[in-house]
Coordinates of C-alpha atoms in Angstrom, one line a residue:
X1 CA 22.3 28.0 29.9
X2 CA 24.9 28.1 32.5
X3 CA 25.0 25.8 35.9
X4 CA 22.1 27.0 38.0
X5 CA 20.2 28.3 35.3
X6 CA 16.7 26.9 34.1
X7 CA 14.0 27.9 31.7
X8 CA 10.8 28.9 33.8
X9 CA 7.8 28.2 31.5
X10 CA 4.2 29.8 31.6
X11 CA 2.6 29.4 34.9
X12 CA 0.0 27.0 32.8
X13 CA 2.8 24.7 31.6
X14 CA 5.0 24.7 34.8
X15 CA 5.7 21.0 36.0
X16 CA 3.8 19.8 39.2
X17 CA 7.5 18.8 40.8
X18 CA 10.8 20.4 40.1
X19 CA 13.9 18.1 41.0
X20 CA 15.0 18.1 44.8
X21 CA 18.5 19.5 43.5
X22 CA 16.5 22.4 42.3
X23 CA 16.3 23.9 45.8
X24 CA 18.3 26.2 48.2
X25 CA 17.9 26.0 52.0
X26 CA 17.0 29.0 54.0
X27 CA 16.1 28.7 58.0
X28 CA 17.0 30.2 61.5
X29 CA 18.4 27.3 63.4
X30 CA 14.9 26.4 64.7
X31 CA 13.1 25.5 61.8
X32 CA 14.0 25.9 57.8
X33 CA 12.4 26.2 54.1
X34 CA 12.9 25.0 50.9
X35 CA 13.0 27.4 48.0
X36 CA 12.9 26.0 44.5
X37 CA 14.5 27.9 41.5
X38 CA 11.1 28.6 40.2
X39 CA 10.5 31.0 43.2
X40 CA 8.1 28.8 45.3
X41 CA 8.6 27.8 48.7
X42 CA 7.6 24.1 48.8
X43 CA 8.5 23.2 52.0
X44 CA 8.4 24.5 55.6
X45 CA 7.3 23.6 59.0
X46 CA 6.6 25.9 61.9
X47 CA 7.5 26.3 64.5
X48 CA 10.5 23.7 64.6
X49 CA 12.2 21.2 62.1
X50 CA 9.8 18.3 63.2
X51 CA 6.7 20.3 63.5
X52 CA 3.6 19.6 61.2
X53 CA 4.2 21.4 57.6
X54 CA 3.0 24.5 56.3
X55 CA 4.1 24.2 52.8
X56 CA 4.6 20.7 51.7
X57 CA 3.9 20.8 47.8
X58 CA 7.5 19.2 47.3
X59 CA 5.3 15.9 48.6
X60 CA 2.2 16.7 47.1
X61 CA 1.9 19.3 44.4
X62 CA -2.1 19.4 44.8
X63 CA -2.7 19.2 48.5
X64 CA 0.8 20.2 50.4
X65 CA 0.6 23.8 50.2
X66 CA 3.2 26.6 49.1
X67 CA 4.2 29.9 48.6
X68 CA 4.8 31.2 45.3
X69 CA 6.5 34.3 44.1
X70 CA 7.9 34.9 40.8
X71 CA 7.3 36.9 37.3
X72 CA 4.1 36.2 35.6
X73 CA 6.0 35.9 32.3
X74 CA 8.3 33.1 31.0
X75 CA 11.7 33.7 32.5
X76 CA 15.2 32.0 32.9
X77 CA 16.4 31.5 36.7
X78 CA 19.4 31.6 38.6
X79 CA 19.8 30.8 42.3
X80 CA 22.9 31.7 44.4
X81 CA 23.7 32.5 48.0
X82 CA 24.6 36.2 49.1
X83 CA 28.2 35.3 49.5
X84 CA 29.3 34.0 52.9
X85 CA 25.9 34.0 54.3
X86 CA 22.5 31.7 54.4
X87 CA 20.5 34.3 52.5
X88 CA 19.4 32.9 48.9
X89 CA 18.6 34.9 46.0
X90 CA 16.7 33.8 43.0
X91 CA 17.0 36.0 39.7
X92 CA 14.8 35.8 37.1
X93 CA 15.5 37.3 33.5
X94 CA 12.9 37.9 31.0
X95 CA 12.3 39.7 27.8
X96 CA 11.4 42.9 29.2
X97 CA 13.2 42.9 32.7
X98 CA 15.7 41.3 35.4
X99 CA 14.0 40.8 38.9
X100 CA 15.2 38.9 41.9
X101 CA 13.7 37.1 45.3
X102 CA 15.7 37.4 48.2
X103 CA 14.7 34.9 50.7
X104 CA 15.8 34.9 54.4
X105 CA 15.1 34.2 58.2
X106 CA 16.5 36.7 60.5
X107 CA 18.5 35.3 63.4
X108 CA 17.2 36.6 66.5
X109 CA 18.7 36.3 69.8
X110 CA 15.9 37.5 72.0
X111 CA 13.9 34.4 72.4
X112 CA 10.4 36.1 72.4
X113 CA 10.9 37.3 68.8
X114 CA 12.6 34.1 68.0
X115 CA 9.2 32.3 68.6
X116 CA 7.8 34.3 65.3
X117 CA 10.1 32.5 62.6
X118 CA 9.8 35.3 60.4
X119 CA 10.6 34.7 57.1
X120 CA 11.2 37.7 54.7
X121 CA 11.0 37.6 50.8
X122 CA 12.1 40.6 49.1
X123 CA 11.0 41.0 45.3
X124 CA 13.3 43.6 43.2
X125 CA 12.9 44.6 39.8
X126 CA 16.6 45.4 39.2
X127 CA 16.1 45.8 35.3
X128 CA 13.2 46.9 32.8
X129 CA 9.9 46.4 34.3
X130 CA 8.2 42.9 35.6
X131 CA 4.6 41.8 36.2
X132 CA 4.8 39.6 39.7
X133 CA 2.3 37.5 41.0
X134 CA 2.5 35.9 44.5
X135 CA 0.3 33.1 45.9
X136 CA 0.3 32.0 49.5
X137 CA -1.3 28.5 49.8
X138 CA -0.5 27.1 53.3
X139 CA -2.1 23.7 54.3
X140 CA -1.5 23.0 58.0
X141 CA -0.6 19.9 59.7
X142 CA 0.8 17.9 56.4
X143 CA -2.5 19.2 54.4
X144 CA -5.0 17.3 57.4
X145 CA -6.1 20.7 59.3
X146 CA -8.3 23.3 57.5
X147 CA -8.0 26.9 58.2
X148 CA -9.7 30.4 58.0
X149 CA -8.3 33.8 56.3
X150 CA -8.9 37.0 57.2
X151 CA -7.6 40.5 56.0
X152 CA -6.6 43.1 58.9
X153 CA -5.3 46.1 56.8
X154 CA -1.8 45.2 55.7
X155 CA -1.9 42.0 57.5
X156 CA -3.6 38.6 56.1
X157 CA -4.1 36.1 58.9
X158 CA -4.0 32.3 58.3
X159 CA -5.7 30.8 61.4
X160 CA -5.4 27.0 62.1
X161 CA -6.5 25.3 65.6
X162 CA -2.9 24.8 66.2
X163 CA -1.0 27.7 64.4
X164 CA -1.5 31.1 63.3
X165 CA 0.6 32.9 60.7
X166 CA 0.2 36.6 59.5
X167 CA 1.1 37.4 56.3
X168 CA 2.1 41.3 56.1
X169 CA 2.7 43.0 52.7
X170 CA 4.0 45.9 51.1
X171 CA 1.4 45.5 47.9
X172 CA -2.1 44.5 48.1
X173 CA -3.2 41.1 49.0
X174 CA -6.4 39.6 47.9
X175 CA -8.2 36.4 49.6
X176 CA -9.2 33.5 47.5
X177 CA -10.6 30.8 49.2
X178 CA -7.9 29.5 51.9
X179 CA -5.3 31.4 50.0
X180 CA -4.2 34.7 49.4
X181 CA -2.6 36.4 46.2
X182 CA -1.3 39.0 45.0
X183 CA -0.4 40.7 41.2
X184 CA 1.7 43.5 40.9
X185 CA 4.2 45.3 38.6
X186 CA 7.5 46.6 39.5
X187 CA 9.7 48.9 37.4
X188 CA 13.6 49.3 37.7
X189 CA 14.4 50.1 41.0
X190 CA 11.3 49.2 42.8
X191 CA 10.9 46.7 45.4
X192 CA 8.2 44.8 47.4
X193 CA 8.1 43.0 50.7
X194 CA 6.1 39.8 52.3
X195 CA 7.0 38.7 55.5
X196 CA 5.6 35.3 57.1
X197 CA 5.0 35.5 60.8
X198 CA 3.6 33.1 63.3
X199 CA 1.1 34.9 65.6
X200 CA -0.4 34.1 68.8
X201 CA 0.5 33.2 72.2
X202 CA 1.6 37.0 72.9
X203 CA 3.0 37.6 69.6
X204 CA 1.0 40.1 67.9
X205 CA 1.0 40.9 64.2
X206 CA 4.4 43.0 63.1
X207 CA 4.3 45.3 60.2
X208 CA 7.8 44.9 57.8
X209 CA 8.0 47.9 56.0
X210 CA 10.8 48.3 53.1
X211 CA 13.5 49.7 55.7
X212 CA 13.0 47.4 58.7
X213 CA 13.7 44.2 55.7
X214 CA 16.5 46.2 54.5
X215 CA 17.7 46.3 58.3
X216 CA 17.2 42.7 58.9
X217 CA 19.0 41.6 55.6
X218 CA 22.0 43.7 56.6
X219 CA 21.8 42.3 60.1
X220 CA 21.5 38.7 58.9
X221 CA 24.5 39.1 56.7
X222 CA 26.7 40.5 59.4
X223 CA 25.5 37.3 61.5
X224 CA 26.3 34.8 58.8
X225 CA 29.6 36.3 58.0
X226 CA 30.3 36.8 61.4
X227 CA 30.4 33.1 62.4
X228 CA 31.9 32.0 59.3
X229 CA 34.8 34.2 60.1
X230 CA 35.8 31.8 62.7
X231 CA 36.4 29.2 60.2
X232 CA 40.3 27.9 60.5
X233 CA 40.0 26.4 56.9
X234 CA 42.1 28.2 54.2
X235 CA 42.6 25.3 51.8
X236 CA 42.1 24.8 48.1
X237 CA 38.3 24.1 48.4
X238 CA 37.3 26.8 50.5
X239 CA 34.1 28.0 49.2
X240 CA 32.7 24.2 49.0
X241 CA 33.7 23.5 52.5
X242 CA 32.2 26.6 53.7
X243 CA 29.2 26.2 52.1
X244 CA 28.9 22.9 53.8
X245 CA 29.7 24.5 57.4
X246 CA 26.9 27.1 56.7
X247 CA 24.6 24.0 55.8
X248 CA 25.6 22.4 58.6
X249 CA 24.7 25.0 61.1
X250 CA 21.5 25.8 59.5
X251 CA 20.5 22.0 61.0
X252 CA 21.1 22.9 64.5
X253 CA 18.2 23.3 66.8
X254 CA 19.3 26.1 68.8
X255 CA 17.3 25.7 71.8
X256 CA 18.8 22.3 72.6
X257 CA 21.8 22.1 70.2
X258 CA 20.5 18.6 68.5
X259 CA 21.5 18.1 65.1
X260 CA 18.8 17.0 62.5
X261 CA 20.1 14.7 59.7
X262 CA 18.3 16.9 57.3
X263 CA 15.5 19.2 57.4
X264 CA 13.1 16.8 55.1
X265 CA 11.1 14.0 55.2
X266 CA 10.2 11.3 52.9
X267 CA 12.3 12.7 49.7
X268 CA 12.6 9.5 47.9
X269 CA 15.7 7.4 47.7
X270 CA 14.1 5.8 44.6
X271 CA 11.9 7.5 42.7
X272 CA 8.4 5.8 42.8
X273 CA 10.0 3.5 45.2
X274 CA 9.2 3.0 49.2
X275 CA 12.8 3.7 50.9
X276 CA 11.3 7.3 52.1
X277 CA 12.2 8.1 55.9
X278 CA 11.7 11.0 58.2
X279 CA 15.1 12.7 58.9
X280 CA 14.5 15.6 61.0
X281 CA 15.7 14.4 64.1
X282 CA 18.8 13.9 65.8
X283 CA 20.6 10.7 65.0
X284 CA 23.7 10.3 67.8
X285 CA 25.8 9.1 64.9
X286 CA 25.2 12.1 62.4
X287 CA 25.4 14.6 65.5
X288 CA 28.7 13.2 66.3
X289 CA 30.1 13.2 63.1
X290 CA 28.8 16.9 62.4
X291 CA 30.7 17.9 65.8
X292 CA 33.9 16.4 64.5
X293 CA 33.5 18.2 61.2
X294 CA 33.1 21.8 62.8
X295 CA 35.7 21.1 65.4
X296 CA 38.2 20.4 62.4
X297 CA 37.1 23.8 60.9
X298 CA 37.2 25.5 64.5
X299 CA 33.7 25.8 65.6
X300 CA 33.8 24.8 69.0
X301 CA 30.1 26.5 70.5
X302 CA 28.1 24.0 68.5
X303 CA 30.0 21.1 70.2
X304 CA 29.6 22.5 73.6
X305 CA 26.0 22.6 72.7
X306 CA 25.9 19.4 71.7
X307 CA 27.7 18.1 74.7
X308 CA 25.0 19.9 76.8
X309 CA 22.0 18.0 74.7
X310 CA 24.2 14.7 75.2
X311 CA 24.2 15.3 78.6
X312 CA 20.3 14.9 79.1
X313 CA 19.4 11.9 76.8
X314 CA 21.9 9.5 78.1
X315 CA 19.9 7.3 80.6
X316 CA 21.3 6.7 83.8
X317 CA 20.8 3.3 83.9
X318 CA 21.5 0.8 81.3
X319 CA 18.5 -1.4 79.8
X320 CA 18.9 -4.0 77.4
X321 CA 19.2 -1.9 74.5
X322 CA 21.6 -0.1 75.9
X323 CA 22.4 3.6 77.4
X324 CA 21.7 5.3 74.3
X325 CA 18.9 5.3 71.3
X326 CA 20.1 5.9 67.7
X327 CA 18.1 8.9 67.5
X328 CA 16.0 11.4 69.6
X329 CA 13.4 14.2 69.1
X330 CA 15.4 17.9 68.8
X331 CA 14.0 18.3 72.2
X332 CA 15.5 15.1 73.6
X333 CA 12.1 12.8 73.4
X334 CA 12.9 9.5 73.0
X335 CA 9.4 8.6 71.4
X336 CA 9.2 9.2 67.4
X337 CA 6.3 6.8 66.2
X338 CA 6.1 6.2 62.8
X339 CA 3.1 7.3 60.6
X340 CA 2.2 7.3 57.0
X341 CA 0.1 10.0 55.2
X342 CA -1.8 8.2 52.9
X343 CA -3.6 11.3 52.1
X344 CA -0.3 12.7 50.3
X345 CA 0.9 11.0 47.2
X346 CA 4.6 11.9 47.9
X347 CA 7.3 13.7 45.4
X348 CA 6.7 12.3 41.7
X349 CA 4.4 10.2 43.2
X350 CA 6.8 8.3 45.7
X351 CA 4.8 7.0 48.4
X352 CA 4.1 6.5 51.2
X353 CA 5.0 9.6 53.1
X354 CA 6.1 9.1 56.5
X355 CA 6.5 11.2 59.6
X356 CA 8.3 9.9 62.9
X357 CA 10.8 6.7 62.4
X358 CA 10.6 3.3 63.7
X359 CA 14.0 2.8 63.6
X360 CA 14.4 4.8 66.9
X361 CA 14.2 1.4 68.7
X362 CA 16.7 -0.4 66.7
X363 CA 20.2 -1.6 68.3
X364 CA 23.0 0.1 66.4
X365 CA 26.2 -0.4 68.2
X366 CA 28.7 1.8 66.0
X367 CA 27.1 5.0 67.9
X368 CA 29.1 4.8 70.6
X369 CA 32.2 5.2 68.7
X370 CA 30.8 7.8 66.8
X371 CA 29.8 10.1 70.0
X372 CA 33.0 9.0 72.0
X373 CA 35.3 9.8 69.3
X374 CA 33.7 13.1 69.0
X375 CA 33.9 13.8 72.8
X376 CA 37.7 12.9 72.5
X377 CA 37.9 15.7 70.2
X378 CA 35.9 17.9 71.9
X379 CA 38.4 17.0 74.9
X380 CA 41.2 17.6 72.5
X381 CA 40.4 20.5 70.4
X382 CA 37.5 22.4 72.3
X383 CA 37.6 22.4 76.1
X384 CA 38.2 19.5 78.6
X385 CA 35.9 17.1 79.5
X386 CA 33.9 17.6 83.0
X387 CA 34.2 14.8 85.6
X388 CA 30.5 14.2 85.1
X389 CA 31.2 13.8 81.4
X390 CA 33.6 11.5 82.3
X391 CA 31.7 9.5 84.2
X392 CA 28.9 9.3 81.3
X393 CA 31.8 7.9 79.3
X394 CA 32.7 5.4 81.6
X395 CA 29.3 4.0 81.9
X396 CA 29.1 3.8 78.1
X397 CA 32.3 2.2 77.4
X398 CA 31.7 -0.3 80.3
X399 CA 28.4 -1.1 78.6
X400 CA 30.4 -1.7 75.5
X401 CA 32.8 -3.9 77.0
X402 CA 29.8 -6.2 77.5
X403 CA 27.9 -5.8 74.5
X404 CA 29.8 -5.2 71.7
X405 CA 29.6 -8.5 70.1
X406 CA 25.6 -8.4 70.1
X407 CA 24.0 -8.8 66.4
X408 CA 22.5 -5.7 65.7
X409 CA 20.6 -3.7 62.7
X410 CA 23.9 -1.6 61.8
X411 CA 25.0 1.6 60.1
X412 CA 22.4 1.3 57.6
X413 CA 19.5 0.6 59.7
X414 CA 18.7 -2.5 57.7
X415 CA 14.9 -3.9 58.6
X416 CA 15.7 -7.1 57.9
X417 CA 17.6 -9.8 60.3
X418 CA 20.1 -8.8 62.4
X419 CA 24.0 -9.4 61.9
X420 CA 27.5 -9.1 63.3
X421 CA 28.5 -6.0 61.3
X422 CA 32.1 -5.5 61.1
X423 CA 31.1 -1.6 60.9
X424 CA 29.6 -1.8 64.4
X425 CA 32.6 -3.8 65.9
X426 CA 35.2 -1.3 64.4
X427 CA 33.2 1.5 65.9
X428 CA 32.9 -0.2 69.4
X429 CA 36.6 -0.7 69.3
X430 CA 36.6 3.3 68.9
X431 CA 34.7 4.0 71.7
X432 CA 36.9 2.0 73.8
X433 CA 40.1 3.1 72.3
X434 CA 39.1 6.8 72.5
X435 CA 38.2 6.4 76.0
X436 CA 41.6 5.0 76.9
X437 CA 43.3 7.8 75.2
X438 CA 41.2 10.8 77.0
X439 CA 42.2 8.7 80.4
X440 CA 45.6 8.3 79.8
X441 CA 46.0 12.2 78.6
X442 CA 44.0 13.6 81.1
X443 CA 45.5 10.8 84.1
X444 CA 41.5 10.0 84.8
X445 CA 40.5 6.7 86.7
X446 CA 39.2 4.1 84.3
X447 CA 39.4 0.3 84.4
X448 CA 42.3 0.2 81.9
X449 CA 42.8 -3.5 82.1
X450 CA 39.1 -4.4 81.4
X451 CA 38.9 -2.1 78.6
X452 CA 41.9 -3.1 77.0
X453 CA 40.8 -6.8 77.0
X454 CA 38.0 -5.7 75.2
X455 CA 39.7 -3.3 72.8
X456 CA 42.2 -6.2 72.0
X457 CA 39.2 -8.7 71.9
X458 CA 37.3 -6.7 69.2
X459 CA 40.7 -6.2 67.2
X460 CA 41.0 -9.9 66.8
X461 CA 37.6 -10.4 65.8
X462 CA 37.6 -8.3 63.3
X463 CA 40.7 -9.5 61.7
X464 CA 39.8 -12.9 62.1
X465 CA 36.2 -13.3 61.2
X466 CA 36.0 -10.0 59.3
X467 CA 38.6 -10.7 56.5
X468 CA 37.6 -13.0 53.6
X469 CA 40.2 -14.7 51.8
X470 CA 38.0 -15.6 49.3
X471 CA 37.5 -12.0 48.2
X472 CA 40.6 -10.9 49.7
X473 CA 38.7 -8.0 51.6
X474 CA 37.1 -6.8 54.7
X475 CA 33.2 -7.8 54.5
X476 CA 30.1 -6.4 55.8
X477 CA 29.3 -9.1 58.4
X478 CA 30.5 -12.6 59.6
X479 CA 30.2 -15.4 57.8
X480 CA 29.3 -14.1 54.5
X481 CA 31.7 -12.2 51.5
X482 CA 29.1 -9.4 50.9
X483 CA 31.1 -5.8 50.8
X484 CA 30.1 -2.5 52.5
X485 CA 31.5 0.8 52.0
X486 CA 31.2 1.4 55.7
X487 CA 34.5 -0.6 55.9
X488 CA 36.2 2.4 54.4
X489 CA 36.1 4.0 58.3
X490 CA 38.5 1.4 59.0
X491 CA 41.5 3.4 58.1
X492 CA 39.8 6.6 58.7
X493 CA 39.2 5.7 62.3
X494 CA 42.8 4.5 62.8
X495 CA 41.8 1.0 63.1
X496 CA 44.0 -0.3 60.3
X497 CA 47.4 1.3 58.4
X498 CA 46.0 2.9 55.1
X499 CA 48.8 1.1 53.2
X500 CA 48.4 -2.5 55.2
X501 CA 48.3 -4.7 52.6
X502 CA 45.2 -6.2 53.6
X503 CA 43.5 -2.9 53.5
X504 CA 45.1 -2.0 50.1
X505 CA 43.4 -5.0 48.8
X506 CA 40.2 -4.3 50.3
X507 CA 40.3 -0.9 48.8
X508 CA 40.8 -2.1 45.3
X509 CA 37.8 -4.9 45.7
X510 CA 35.7 -2.1 47.1
X511 CA 36.7 0.0 43.8
X512 CA 35.7 -2.9 41.3
X513 CA 32.4 -3.6 43.1
X514 CA 30.8 -0.5 44.7
X515 CA 32.2 2.2 43.1
X516 CA 31.1 4.1 39.9
X517 CA 32.8 7.1 38.5
X518 CA 33.9 8.5 42.0
X519 CA 30.4 7.7 43.1
X520 CA 30.1 4.6 45.7
X521 CA 27.1 2.6 46.7
X522 CA 26.9 1.8 50.1
X523 CA 26.3 -2.1 49.7
X524 CA 24.7 -4.1 47.2
X525 CA 20.6 -5.1 48.5
X526 CA 20.6 -8.0 46.0
X527 CA 23.6 -9.6 47.4
X528 CA 22.8 -8.4 51.1
X529 CA 18.9 -7.9 51.7
X530 CA 17.8 -5.0 54.2
X531 CA 14.1 -5.8 54.2
X532 CA 13.1 -3.4 51.6
X533 CA 12.0 -3.3 48.2
X534 CA 13.6 -1.3 45.6
X535 CA 17.0 0.0 44.5
X536 CA 18.9 2.8 45.7
X537 CA 21.5 5.7 44.3
X538 CA 25.0 5.9 45.2
X539 CA 25.7 7.0 48.9
X540 CA 27.3 10.1 49.1
X541 CA 29.1 9.9 52.5
X542 CA 30.5 6.5 51.3
X543 CA 32.1 8.7 48.2
X544 CA 33.5 10.8 50.2
X545 CA 35.2 8.3 52.8
X546 CA 36.6 6.8 49.4
X547 CA 38.3 9.9 48.7
X548 CA 39.6 9.9 52.4
X549 CA 40.6 6.5 52.0
X550 CA 42.5 6.6 48.9
X551 CA 44.5 10.1 50.1
X552 CA 45.4 8.3 53.0
X553 CA 46.8 5.4 51.1
X554 CA 48.9 7.5 49.3
X555 CA 46.7 7.5 45.8
X556 CA 46.4 11.5 45.8
X557 CA 45.8 11.7 42.2
X558 CA 42.8 9.4 42.1
X559 CA 41.6 10.8 45.4
X560 CA 41.7 14.5 44.0
X561 CA 39.9 13.4 41.1
X562 CA 37.3 11.5 42.7
X563 CA 36.7 14.5 44.7
X564 CA 36.6 17.1 41.7
X565 CA 34.1 14.7 40.2
X566 CA 31.9 14.5 43.5
X567 CA 31.7 18.4 43.7
X568 CA 30.0 18.1 40.2
X569 CA 27.6 16.2 41.5
X570 CA 26.3 18.6 44.0
X571 CA 24.0 21.3 42.7
X572 CA 24.0 24.7 41.8
X573 CA 24.5 26.0 45.3
X574 CA 27.1 23.1 46.2
X575 CA 24.2 21.1 48.5
X576 CA 24.0 17.5 48.5
X577 CA 20.9 14.8 49.0
X578 CA 21.5 11.6 50.7
X579 CA 22.0 9.8 47.6
X580 CA 22.9 10.0 43.8
X581 CA 20.8 8.5 41.3
X582 CA 21.8 6.5 38.0
X583 CA 21.6 9.8 35.6
X584 CA 23.2 11.9 38.3
X585 CA 20.0 13.4 40.0
X586 CA 20.1 14.0 43.6
X587 CA 17.4 11.6 45.6
X588 CA 16.9 11.3 49.3
X589 CA 16.3 13.9 52.1
X590 CA 17.8 17.5 51.2
X591 CA 20.0 18.7 52.2
X592 CA 21.8 16.0 54.1
X593 CA 23.9 16.5 57.0
X594 CA 26.0 13.5 56.7
X595 CA 26.9 14.3 52.9
X596 CA 28.3 17.7 54.1
X597 CA 30.4 16.7 57.0
X598 CA 32.0 14.1 55.0
X599 CA 32.7 16.6 52.3
X600 CA 34.4 18.7 55.1
X601 CA 36.6 15.8 56.3
X602 CA 37.7 14.7 52.9
X603 CA 38.7 18.2 51.7
X604 CA 40.5 18.7 54.8
X605 CA 42.2 15.5 54.7
X606 CA 43.1 15.8 50.6
X607 CA 44.4 19.6 51.5
X608 CA 46.9 18.0 53.9
X609 CA 47.8 15.0 51.4
X610 CA 48.3 17.3 48.7
X611 CA 50.9 19.8 50.7

């Protein structure tokens, strides 16, 4: 078998869970779905990223719900994206034929039709003859809500108190309890179409004949290719960079410009462990870094939309926790109460399954640097910041000047005690330094004396207290010798020269303690307890930071080898979860914006270093 190929056993022998990496992502920039290499949609939230799930068998094979569609015979499968699009194709190879399922969500500009969130599954037999079986088994509200099923001609309607879905099919569908199923045979050249729509509230059931599905397929191809044509990247890793860009675009919530950290919740960072979190929200840090990556490639509209989103979430009056939260709902809401869904067993039994995120109330000072750095780049590469935006930046920087030395929970959202994290102080320095650059470049009013004093105080504090003479390295936080991969951002943020002797020593020590075959652990939880049980894998954004740090330090051959190794850890589609496990498996929420934006940045800078 080749990469991206797997053997699909008979249905009775099929595993209850397939690996996280055995999935592709489709979406309409309002919500998204995961499609397994077995042809099953086992994660889908309608009507938006953070809505209750309709299909969640990736979190509970029995109670989560799914949309199965595949040949009813043993097959080998391969999965790929239609070139330069987010249309996913799963191919099935059997003894008597070859078939494929084309999965996509049309991109609709009209807001009314966009509310339909149409999910189209086109089935084709391209060689021979194949029997197919489809089973649509929604389980509304994370499997907590019952529903009714009724047939209305070519429509099968699933109705729950909060959401109604209509399944339209070009082949006969039968009702079986709370589910619907269809068994049909296709000969070479035949096709069948399934379309799942949200209806109600003025949205009536709508047919989806083969011709309309063909037209929507073509329109969706044109949309994605038109968007991608604006990319300025022409480097060595164009295919991987563009796949990452397309993935980031799928994680943008179009109505507000918010960017989710990942479209899933509770995919485990350790199989059987408790490090399971809901990432379907807009982290200021993650979104700001995404904007940096997209701006690098020439995509300015996404940056403009995020700046508009930002304008609505900054508190006009700074409270004790600061003018910004670390994350928000994709609609800008500030309350994200965390809840455990005890009726779901979790992926491969990894409980608890959580929705909401209590980390929303944490103090993480680094978000100010990430945000203002992205605004600096937007002003430089996008369009000039408005006077209102500059007032907001001024208020943020003034708050940072007063509060940069507070202990906080840090970038990794530890649920232990607060610390004076080096990375938090570093990004406070970035916040002030980038604001000063904007003011100087634009001639904008700023309290430069005050800002300059705070910036210099942070620099001296990091150099004095963040450096460990014992370890000969910059460390995680003051008063300790623990290492942290977050310090890889020091030369990337232009705080220290990438060839400074202290930095080169740090890079060597990090390589010895936290790096394994190009993979980088963010820290050692045994040496630096984070308030949680269990271990975790290597953190993929740190691995790409390591590549960039190596290339900036002049160690280009090492950087290129590390980058090429990291590419082998992506799945068959070039998608990455948050972490990589001990045997190379993807773990954590999937796909992860953090990882893909870091891949783009590393490829961009490595290209430049290679010349």
